[in-house]
PDB file of C-alpha atoms in Angstrom:
ATOM      1  CA  GLN A  15       0.376   8.771 -23.698  1.00 58.00           C
ATOM      2  CA  LYS A  16      -0.428   5.163 -24.759  1.00 69.00           C
ATOM      3  CA  ASN A  17      -2.637   4.649 -21.679  1.00 68.00           C
ATOM      4  CA  SER A  18      -3.798   8.288 -21.276  1.00 73.00           C
ATOM      5  CA  CYS A  19      -2.346   8.640 -17.777  1.00 81.00           C
ATOM      6  CA  VAL A  20       0.269  10.745 -16.086  1.00 85.00           C
ATOM      7  CA  LEU A  21       2.861   9.423 -13.706  1.00 89.00           C
ATOM      8  CA  PRO A  22       2.659  10.722 -10.170  1.00 90.00           C
ATOM      9  CA  GLU A  23       5.151  13.467  -9.356  1.00 92.00           C
ATOM     10  CA  ASP A  24       7.501  11.494  -7.117  1.00 93.00           C
ATOM     11  CA  LEU A  25       7.741   8.568  -9.561  1.00 93.00           C
ATOM     12  CA  LYS A  26       8.270  10.910 -12.480  1.00 92.00           C
ATOM     13  CA  ASN A  27      11.184  12.566 -10.568  1.00 94.00           C
ATOM     14  CA  PHE A  28      12.614   9.144  -9.888  1.00 95.00           C
ATOM     15  CA  TYR A  29      12.542   8.235 -13.544  1.00 94.00           C
ATOM     16  CA  LEU A  30      14.134  11.560 -14.428  1.00 94.00           C
ATOM     17  CA  MET A  31      17.160  10.616 -12.288  1.00 94.00           C
ATOM     18  CA  THR A  32      17.448   7.010 -13.267  1.00 93.00           C
ATOM     19  CA  ASP A  33      15.565   4.717 -15.673  1.00 93.00           C
ATOM     20  CA  GLY A  34      14.724   1.970 -13.152  1.00 93.00           C
ATOM     21  CA  PHE A  35      16.678   0.565 -10.281  1.00 93.00           C
ATOM     22  CA  GLN A  36      18.062  -2.844  -9.413  1.00 93.00           C
ATOM     23  CA  MET A  37      20.272  -3.910  -6.599  1.00 93.00           C
ATOM     24  CA  THR A  38      21.051  -7.420  -5.250  1.00 93.00           C
ATOM     25  CA  TRP A  39      23.153  -8.601  -2.373  1.00 92.00           C
ATOM     26  CA  SER A  40      24.389 -11.993  -1.236  1.00 92.00           C
ATOM     27  CA  VAL A  41      25.494 -13.855   1.863  1.00 91.00           C
ATOM     28  CA  LYS A  42      28.265 -16.373   2.181  1.00 88.00           C
ATOM     29  CA  THR A  43      27.536 -19.951   3.240  1.00 83.00           C
ATOM     30  CA  ASP A  44      30.464 -22.312   3.420  1.00 85.00           C
ATOM     31  CA  ASP A  45      32.511 -19.602   1.487  1.00 84.00           C
ATOM     32  CA  THR A  46      29.990 -19.759  -1.360  1.00 88.00           C
ATOM     33  CA  PRO A  47      28.024 -16.502  -2.126  1.00 90.00           C
ATOM     34  CA  MET A  48      24.267 -17.063  -2.235  1.00 90.00           C
ATOM     35  CA  PRO A  49      22.006 -14.328  -3.655  1.00 90.00           C
ATOM     36  CA  LEU A  50      19.519 -13.211  -0.998  1.00 91.00           C
ATOM     37  CA  GLY A  51      18.206  -9.583  -1.234  1.00 92.00           C
ATOM     38  CA  SER A  52      16.809  -7.980  -4.348  1.00 94.00           C
ATOM     39  CA  MET A  53      15.442  -4.543  -4.769  1.00 95.00           C
ATOM     40  CA  VAL A  54      13.895  -3.791  -8.197  1.00 95.00           C
ATOM     41  CA  ILE A  55      12.039  -0.828  -9.753  1.00 96.00           C
ATOM     42  CA  ASN A  56      11.166  -1.569 -13.314  1.00 95.00           C
ATOM     43  CA  SER A  57      12.336   0.767 -16.082  1.00 94.00           C
ATOM     44  CA  VAL A  58       9.845   2.895 -17.953  1.00 91.00           C
ATOM     45  CA  SER A  59       9.911   0.408 -20.859  1.00 90.00           C
ATOM     46  CA  LYS A  60       9.033  -2.466 -18.509  1.00 90.00           C
ATOM     47  CA  LEU A  61       6.036  -0.783 -16.895  1.00 89.00           C
ATOM     48  CA  CYS A  62       3.780  -3.377 -18.326  1.00 88.00           C
ATOM     49  CA  ARG A  63       0.010  -3.077 -17.884  1.00 87.00           C
ATOM     50  CA  LEU A  64      -1.769  -5.927 -16.233  1.00 84.00           C
ATOM     51  CA  GLY A  65      -5.149  -7.201 -17.104  1.00 71.00           C
ATOM     52  CA  GLY A  66      -5.272  -5.727 -20.535  1.00 57.00           C
ATOM     53  CA  SER A  67      -4.743  -8.955 -22.467  1.00 53.00           C
ATOM     54  CA  SER A  68      -5.383 -12.571 -21.980  1.00 48.00           C
ATOM     55  CA  MET A  69      -3.045 -14.849 -20.001  1.00 49.00           C
ATOM     56  CA  TYR A  70      -2.596 -17.298 -22.861  1.00 49.00           C
ATOM     57  CA  THR A  71      -2.296 -17.028 -26.652  1.00 51.00           C
ATOM     58  CA  LEU A  72      -5.125 -19.479 -27.168  1.00 56.00           C
ATOM     59  CA  PRO A  73      -8.454 -18.113 -28.535  1.00 59.00           C
ATOM     60  CA  SER A  74     -11.089 -17.282 -25.897  1.00 61.00           C
ATOM     61  CA  ALA A  75      -8.486 -17.602 -23.165  1.00 60.00           C
ATOM     62  CA  PRO A  76      -9.471 -16.050 -19.832  1.00 60.00           C
ATOM     63  CA  THR A  77      -8.058 -12.729 -18.734  1.00 65.00           C
ATOM     64  CA  LEU A  78      -7.211 -11.591 -15.310  1.00 63.00           C
ATOM     65  CA  SER A  79     -10.526  -9.733 -15.063  1.00 62.00           C
ATOM     66  CA  ASP A  80     -12.325 -13.066 -15.748  1.00 58.00           C
ATOM     67  CA  LEU A  81     -10.544 -14.572 -12.770  1.00 61.00           C
ATOM     68  CA  GLU A  82     -11.200 -11.632 -10.445  1.00 65.00           C
ATOM     69  CA  ASP A  83     -13.238 -12.547  -7.379  1.00 61.00           C
ATOM     70  CA  ASP A  84     -15.674  -9.744  -6.248  1.00 57.00           C
ATOM     71  CA  THR A  85     -17.186 -11.734  -3.419  1.00 51.00           C
ATOM     72  CA  ASP A  86     -15.189  -9.978  -0.728  1.00 52.00           C
ATOM     73  CA  GLU A  87     -15.967  -6.463  -2.038  1.00 51.00           C
ATOM     74  CA  GLU A  88     -18.547  -5.929   0.742  1.00 47.00           C
ATOM     75  CA  GLU A  89     -16.378  -7.336   3.459  1.00 51.00           C
ATOM     76  CA  ASN A  90     -13.560  -4.731   3.221  1.00 56.00           C
ATOM     77  CA  GLY A  91     -14.971  -2.472   5.853  1.00 57.00           C
ATOM     78  CA  ASP A  92     -12.661   0.384   6.510  1.00 68.00           C
ATOM     79  CA  LYS A  93      -9.908  -1.064   4.198  1.00 76.00           C
ATOM     80  CA  PRO A  94      -9.070   0.703   0.918  1.00 82.00           C
ATOM     81  CA  GLU A  95     -11.053  -0.315  -2.118  1.00 85.00           C
ATOM     82  CA  LYS A  96      -9.061  -2.936  -3.955  1.00 88.00           C
ATOM     83  CA  PRO A  97      -8.023  -2.533  -7.620  1.00 88.00           C
ATOM     84  CA  HIS A  98      -9.822  -4.199 -10.539  1.00 85.00           C
ATOM     85  CA  PHE A  99      -8.382  -5.890 -13.552  1.00 84.00           C
ATOM     86  CA  ASP A 100     -11.053  -4.482 -15.873  1.00 80.00           C
ATOM     87  CA  SER A 101     -11.367  -0.996 -17.265  1.00 79.00           C
ATOM     88  CA  ARG A 102     -12.224   0.439 -13.821  1.00 82.00           C
ATOM     89  CA  SER A 103      -8.505   0.497 -12.934  1.00 85.00           C
ATOM     90  CA  LEU A 104      -5.119   0.849 -14.620  1.00 89.00           C
ATOM     91  CA  ILE A 105      -2.461  -1.371 -13.156  1.00 91.00           C
ATOM     92  CA  PHE A 106       1.279  -1.310 -13.970  1.00 93.00           C
ATOM     93  CA  GLU A 107       3.950  -3.674 -12.749  1.00 94.00           C
ATOM     94  CA  LEU A 108       6.729  -2.032 -10.743  1.00 95.00           C
ATOM     95  CA  ASP A 109       8.422  -5.133  -9.311  1.00 94.00           C
ATOM     96  CA  PRO A 110       8.095  -8.803 -10.447  1.00 93.00           C
ATOM     97  CA  CYS A 111       9.188  -9.899  -6.911  1.00 93.00           C
ATOM     98  CA  ASN A 112      11.204 -12.855  -8.308  1.00 91.00           C
ATOM     99  CA  GLY A 113       7.972 -14.708  -9.086  1.00 90.00           C
ATOM    100  CA  ASN A 114       6.514 -14.322  -5.584  1.00 92.00           C
ATOM    101  CA  GLY A 115       3.919 -11.826  -6.709  1.00 93.00           C
ATOM    102  CA  LYS A 116       3.865  -8.340  -8.185  1.00 95.00           C
ATOM    103  CA  VAL A 117       4.155  -4.839  -6.825  1.00 96.00           C
ATOM    104  CA  CYS A 118       1.910  -2.604  -8.866  1.00 95.00           C
ATOM    105  CA  LEU A 119       1.270   1.095  -9.464  1.00 94.00           C
ATOM    106  CA  VAL A 120      -2.497   1.393  -9.481  1.00 92.00           C
ATOM    107  CA  TYR A 121      -4.808   4.036 -10.834  1.00 90.00           C
ATOM    108  CA  LYS A 122      -8.011   2.936  -9.211  1.00 82.00           C
ATOM    109  CA  HIS A 123     -10.430   5.391 -10.945  1.00 74.00           C
ATOM    110  CA  ALA A 124      -9.947   5.079 -14.705  1.00 65.00           C
ATOM    111  CA  GLU A 125     -13.500   5.843 -15.828  1.00 67.00           C
ATOM    112  CA  PRO A 126     -14.573   8.114 -17.416  1.00 62.00           C
ATOM    113  CA  VAL A 127     -11.170   9.905 -17.063  1.00 63.00           C
ATOM    114  CA  VAL A 128      -8.015   8.519 -15.398  1.00 66.00           C
ATOM    115  CA  SER A 129      -7.624  10.095 -12.046  1.00 71.00           C
ATOM    116  CA  PRO A 130      -4.043  11.254 -11.096  1.00 75.00           C
ATOM    117  CA  ASP A 131      -4.382   9.641  -7.660  1.00 84.00           C
ATOM    118  CA  THR A 132      -2.238   6.416  -7.420  1.00 90.00           C
ATOM    119  CA  GLU A 133      -1.534   3.840  -4.841  1.00 93.00           C
ATOM    120  CA  ILE A 134       1.044   0.999  -4.475  1.00 95.00           C
ATOM    121  CA  TRP A 135      -0.547  -2.518  -4.070  1.00 96.00           C
ATOM    122  CA  PHE A 136       0.859  -5.983  -3.799  1.00 96.00           C
ATOM    123  CA  LEU A 137      -0.630  -8.764  -5.905  1.00 93.00           C
ATOM    124  CA  ASP A 138       0.169 -12.199  -4.450  1.00 93.00           C
ATOM    125  CA  ARG A 139       0.334 -15.502  -6.472  1.00 90.00           C
ATOM    126  CA  ALA A 140      -3.333 -16.234  -5.620  1.00 89.00           C
ATOM    127  CA  LEU A 141      -4.406 -12.988  -7.285  1.00 89.00           C
ATOM    128  CA  TYR A 142      -5.348 -11.319  -3.895  1.00 91.00           C
ATOM    129  CA  TRP A 143      -4.670  -7.678  -3.514  1.00 93.00           C
ATOM    130  CA  HIS A 144      -2.855  -6.221  -0.420  1.00 94.00           C
ATOM    131  CA  PHE A 145      -2.459  -2.479   0.149  1.00 94.00           C
ATOM    132  CA  LEU A 146       1.136  -1.239   0.704  1.00 95.00           C
ATOM    133  CA  THR A 147       1.373   2.564   0.465  1.00 94.00           C
ATOM    134  CA  LYS A 148      -0.329   5.644  -1.011  1.00 93.00           C
ATOM    135  CA  THR A 149       2.731   7.088  -2.588  1.00 94.00           C
ATOM    136  CA  PHE A 150       5.793   5.714  -4.490  1.00 95.00           C
ATOM    137  CA  THR A 151       8.137   7.531  -2.042  1.00 95.00           C
ATOM    138  CA  ALA A 152       6.648   5.722   0.918  1.00 95.00           C
ATOM    139  CA  TYR A 153       6.978   2.390  -0.937  1.00 96.00           C
ATOM    140  CA  TYR A 154      10.637   3.094  -1.901  1.00 95.00           C
ATOM    141  CA  ARG A 155      11.346   3.716   1.821  1.00 94.00           C
ATOM    142  CA  LEU A 156       9.770   0.352   2.717  1.00 92.00           C
ATOM    143  CA  LEU A 157      11.861  -1.389   0.048  1.00 94.00           C
ATOM    144  CA  ILE A 158      15.076   0.013   1.376  1.00 93.00           C
ATOM    145  CA  THR A 159      14.030  -0.608   5.043  1.00 91.00           C
ATOM    146  CA  HIS A 160      13.262  -4.296   4.396  1.00 92.00           C
ATOM    147  CA  LEU A 161      16.636  -4.698   2.501  1.00 91.00           C
ATOM    148  CA  GLY A 162      14.912  -6.469  -0.377  1.00 92.00           C
ATOM    149  CA  LEU A 163      14.684  -9.653   1.605  1.00 93.00           C
ATOM    150  CA  PRO A 164      12.770 -12.560  -0.014  1.00 92.00           C
ATOM    151  CA  GLN A 165       8.967 -12.267   0.228  1.00 92.00           C
ATOM    152  CA  TRP A 166       9.144  -9.076   2.372  1.00 93.00           C
ATOM    153  CA  GLN A 167       5.837  -7.841   0.833  1.00 94.00           C
ATOM    154  CA  TYR A 168       4.026 -10.790   2.476  1.00 93.00           C
ATOM    155  CA  ALA A 169       4.729  -9.104   5.857  1.00 91.00           C
ATOM    156  CA  PHE A 170       1.816  -6.792   4.863  1.00 91.00           C
ATOM    157  CA  THR A 171      -0.593  -9.643   4.232  1.00 91.00           C
ATOM    158  CA  SER A 172      -2.876 -11.451   6.695  1.00 89.00           C
ATOM    159  CA  TYR A 173      -0.905 -14.696   6.297  1.00 87.00           C
ATOM    160  CA  GLY A 174       2.654 -13.203   6.640  1.00 88.00           C
ATOM    161  CA  VAL A 175       5.962 -14.480   5.207  1.00 88.00           C
ATOM    162  CA  SER A 176       6.971 -18.095   4.897  1.00 89.00           C
ATOM    163  CA  PRO A 177       8.913 -19.916   7.681  1.00 89.00           C
ATOM    164  CA  GLN A 178      12.003 -19.900   5.522  1.00 89.00           C
ATOM    165  CA  ALA A 179      11.784 -16.165   4.824  1.00 89.00           C
ATOM    166  CA  LYS A 180      11.049 -15.571   8.560  1.00 89.00           C
ATOM    167  CA  GLN A 181      14.478 -17.085   9.353  1.00 89.00           C
ATOM    168  CA  TRP A 182      16.151 -14.477   7.220  1.00 89.00           C
ATOM    169  CA  PHE A 183      14.078 -11.708   8.804  1.00 87.00           C
ATOM    170  CA  ASN A 184      15.105 -12.891  12.243  1.00 86.00           C
ATOM    171  CA  MET A 185      18.735 -12.710  11.245  1.00 87.00           C
ATOM    172  CA  TYR A 186      18.765  -9.333   9.458  1.00 87.00           C
ATOM    173  CA  LYS A 187      15.507  -7.568  10.405  1.00 81.00           C
ATOM    174  CA  PRO A 188      14.376  -8.936  13.767  1.00 78.00           C
ATOM    175  CA  ILE A 189      12.461  -5.776  14.913  1.00 68.00           C
ATOM    176  CA  THR A 190      10.503  -5.656  11.588  1.00 65.00           C
ATOM    177  CA  ILE A 191       9.280  -9.255  11.729  1.00 61.00           C
ATOM    178  CA  ASN A 192       8.419  -8.980  15.460  1.00 59.00           C
ATOM    179  CA  THR A 193       6.358  -5.770  15.398  1.00 50.00           C
ATOM    180  CA  ALA A 194       3.494  -7.371  17.397  1.00 52.00           C
ATOM    181  CA  LEU A 195       5.921  -8.437  20.089  1.00 45.00           C
ATOM    182  CA  LEU A 196       7.486  -5.064  20.101  1.00 41.00           C
ATOM    183  CA  SER A 197       4.147  -3.308  20.637  1.00 43.00           C
ATOM    184  CA  GLU A 198       3.197  -5.709  23.536  1.00 46.00           C
ATOM    185  CA  GLU A 199       6.541  -5.657  25.298  1.00 48.00           C
ATOM    186  CA  ALA A 200       8.217  -2.287  24.936  1.00 46.00           C
ATOM    187  CA  ASP A 201      11.450  -3.365  26.620  1.00 51.00           C
ATOM    188  CA  SER A 202      11.931  -6.569  24.612  1.00 47.00           C
ATOM    189  CA  PHE A 203      14.307  -4.967  22.178  1.00 45.00           C
ATOM    190  CA  VAL A 204      15.781  -2.337  24.521  1.00 52.00           C
ATOM    191  CA  ASN A 205      19.549  -2.550  24.994  1.00 52.00           C
ATOM    192  CA  LYS A 206      19.910  -3.310  28.670  1.00 58.00           C
ATOM    193  CA  LEU A 207      23.749  -3.221  28.809  1.00 57.00           C
ATOM    194  CA  ASP A 208      25.251  -1.073  31.440  1.00 64.00           C
ATOM    195  CA  PRO A 209      27.850   1.093  29.597  1.00 63.00           C
ATOM    196  CA  ASN A 210      29.759   1.660  32.860  1.00 70.00           C
ATOM    197  CA  LYS A 211      30.402  -2.027  33.203  1.00 65.00           C
ATOM    198  CA  VAL A 212      31.062  -2.663  29.528  1.00 56.00           C
ATOM    199  CA  PHE A 213      33.620   0.105  29.142  1.00 62.00           C
ATOM    200  CA  LYS A 214      35.108  -0.277  32.601  1.00 63.00           C
ATOM    201  CA  SER A 215      38.893  -0.182  32.457  1.00 61.00           C
ATOM    202  CA  LYS A 216      40.540  -3.450  33.365  1.00 58.00           C
ATOM    203  CA  ASN A 217      44.131  -2.029  33.464  1.00 59.00           C
ATOM    204  CA  LYS A 218      45.709  -1.665  36.939  1.00 57.00           C
ATOM    205  CA  THR A 219      46.797   1.667  37.946  1.00 58.00           C
ATOM    206  CA  PRO A 220      50.657   1.793  37.516  1.00 60.00           C
ATOM    207  CA  VAL A 221      52.612   2.222  40.766  1.00 60.00           C
ATOM    208  CA  LEU A 222      54.793   5.294  40.506  1.00 64.00           C
ATOM    209  CA  LYS A 223      58.316   4.744  41.874  1.00 64.00           C
ATOM    210  CA  ARG A 224      59.317   7.497  44.259  1.00 67.00           C
ATOM    211  CA  LYS A 225      62.604   9.158  43.395  1.00 64.00           C
ATOM    212  CA  PRO A 226      64.921  10.121  46.272  1.00 63.00           C
ATOM    213  CA  PRO A 227      64.801  13.772  47.075  1.00 63.00           C
ATOM    214  CA  SER A 228      67.501  15.724  45.252  1.00 61.00           C
ATOM    215  CA  GLN A 229      69.981  17.465  47.503  1.00 59.00           C
ATOM    216  CA  PRO A 230      70.916  21.093  46.951  1.00 56.00           C
ATOM    217  CA  PRO A 231      74.442  21.774  45.549  1.00 56.00           C
ATOM    218  CA  GLY A 232      75.645  23.349  48.823  1.00 55.00           C
ATOM    219  CA  SER A 233      74.769  20.278  50.945  1.00 51.00           C
ATOM    220  CA  GLN A 234      76.582  18.033  48.485  1.00 52.00           C
ATOM    221  CA  LYS A 235      79.784  20.197  48.839  1.00 51.00           C
ATOM    222  CA  SER A 236      79.635  20.171  52.582  1.00 52.00           C
ATOM    223  CA  HIS A 237      79.147  16.400  52.585  1.00 52.00           C
ATOM    224  CA  THR A 238      82.122  15.995  50.342  1.00 51.00           C
ATOM    225  CA  SER A 239      84.377  18.223  52.549  1.00 52.00           C
ATOM    226  CA  MET A 240      83.285  16.379  55.704  1.00 52.00           C
ATOM    227  CA  THR A 241      84.131  13.093  54.022  1.00 52.00           C
ATOM    228  CA  SER A 242      87.567  14.366  52.978  1.00 53.00           C
ATOM    229  CA  ALA A 243      88.215  15.690  56.531  1.00 50.00           C
ATOM    230  CA  LYS A 244      87.346  12.395  58.087  1.00 49.00           C
ATOM    231  CA  THR A 245      89.640  10.604  55.653  1.00 50.00           C
ATOM    232  CA  SER A 246      92.546  13.001  56.414  1.00 50.00           C
ATOM    233  CA  SER A 247      92.116  12.619  60.126  1.00 50.00           C
ATOM    234  CA  LEU A 248      92.137   8.799  59.839  1.00 46.00           C
ATOM    235  CA  THR A 249      95.332   9.044  57.824  1.00 48.00           C
ATOM    236  CA  GLY A 250      97.006  11.263  60.473  1.00 49.00           C
ATOM    237  CA  ASN A 251      96.111   8.940  63.313  1.00 48.00           C
ATOM    238  CA  SER A 252      97.504   5.976  61.457  1.00 46.00           C
ATOM    239  CA  SER A 253     100.771   7.745  60.760  1.00 46.00           C
ATOM    240  CA  ARG A 254     101.196   8.696  64.486  1.00 47.00           C
ATOM    241  CA  LYS A 255     100.843   5.134  65.499  1.00 43.00           C
TER     242      LYS A 255
END
């Protein structure tokens, strides 16, 4: 109501479930946890508008619209029209990105009436705009997919992530950071392991001991009688001698 605009349906449903979102995760280095990933969606109370006030409290201080550069407006070509810090656009901060920039919800057509169409853009520290997604749902999927790794938004810029951030990407999201290589070499990330060799049993087949064939009860009795007859005959012969 304050800014005469309506939240997009997917973002409104998100805020009806939870007032913002924040999740961080760490890695252990030398048994010491070090914060690494951070996923943030500002609460409704922290959806601050950008460009509406001056950057400093001094009188006649410049605003973001004063620092905006329109020289590349004609060089965009087929790229989406970038947002403006003046009254032409309404911009709200979704994620402060730990000081590496700002992810913003942008109403690009605010005159004469605010259009309900919104987009998600990334504003880097040099105040350049980079398009991310058309909907909040698509951005939320990107956020989860990139695990909140440091500077992951810079993967959608022309200059990419820093060398330090690229190391974390290579460790936790190698396919994401090597999308160009993946498109050139389709088999570079294909699992080439042969499951027949990996899961081949190394246990030797146990040798079964053959049991002697069991004799029927009748043959056992005849064998016993023959043995006793031989014994008695031997006894008789010895007594005759």
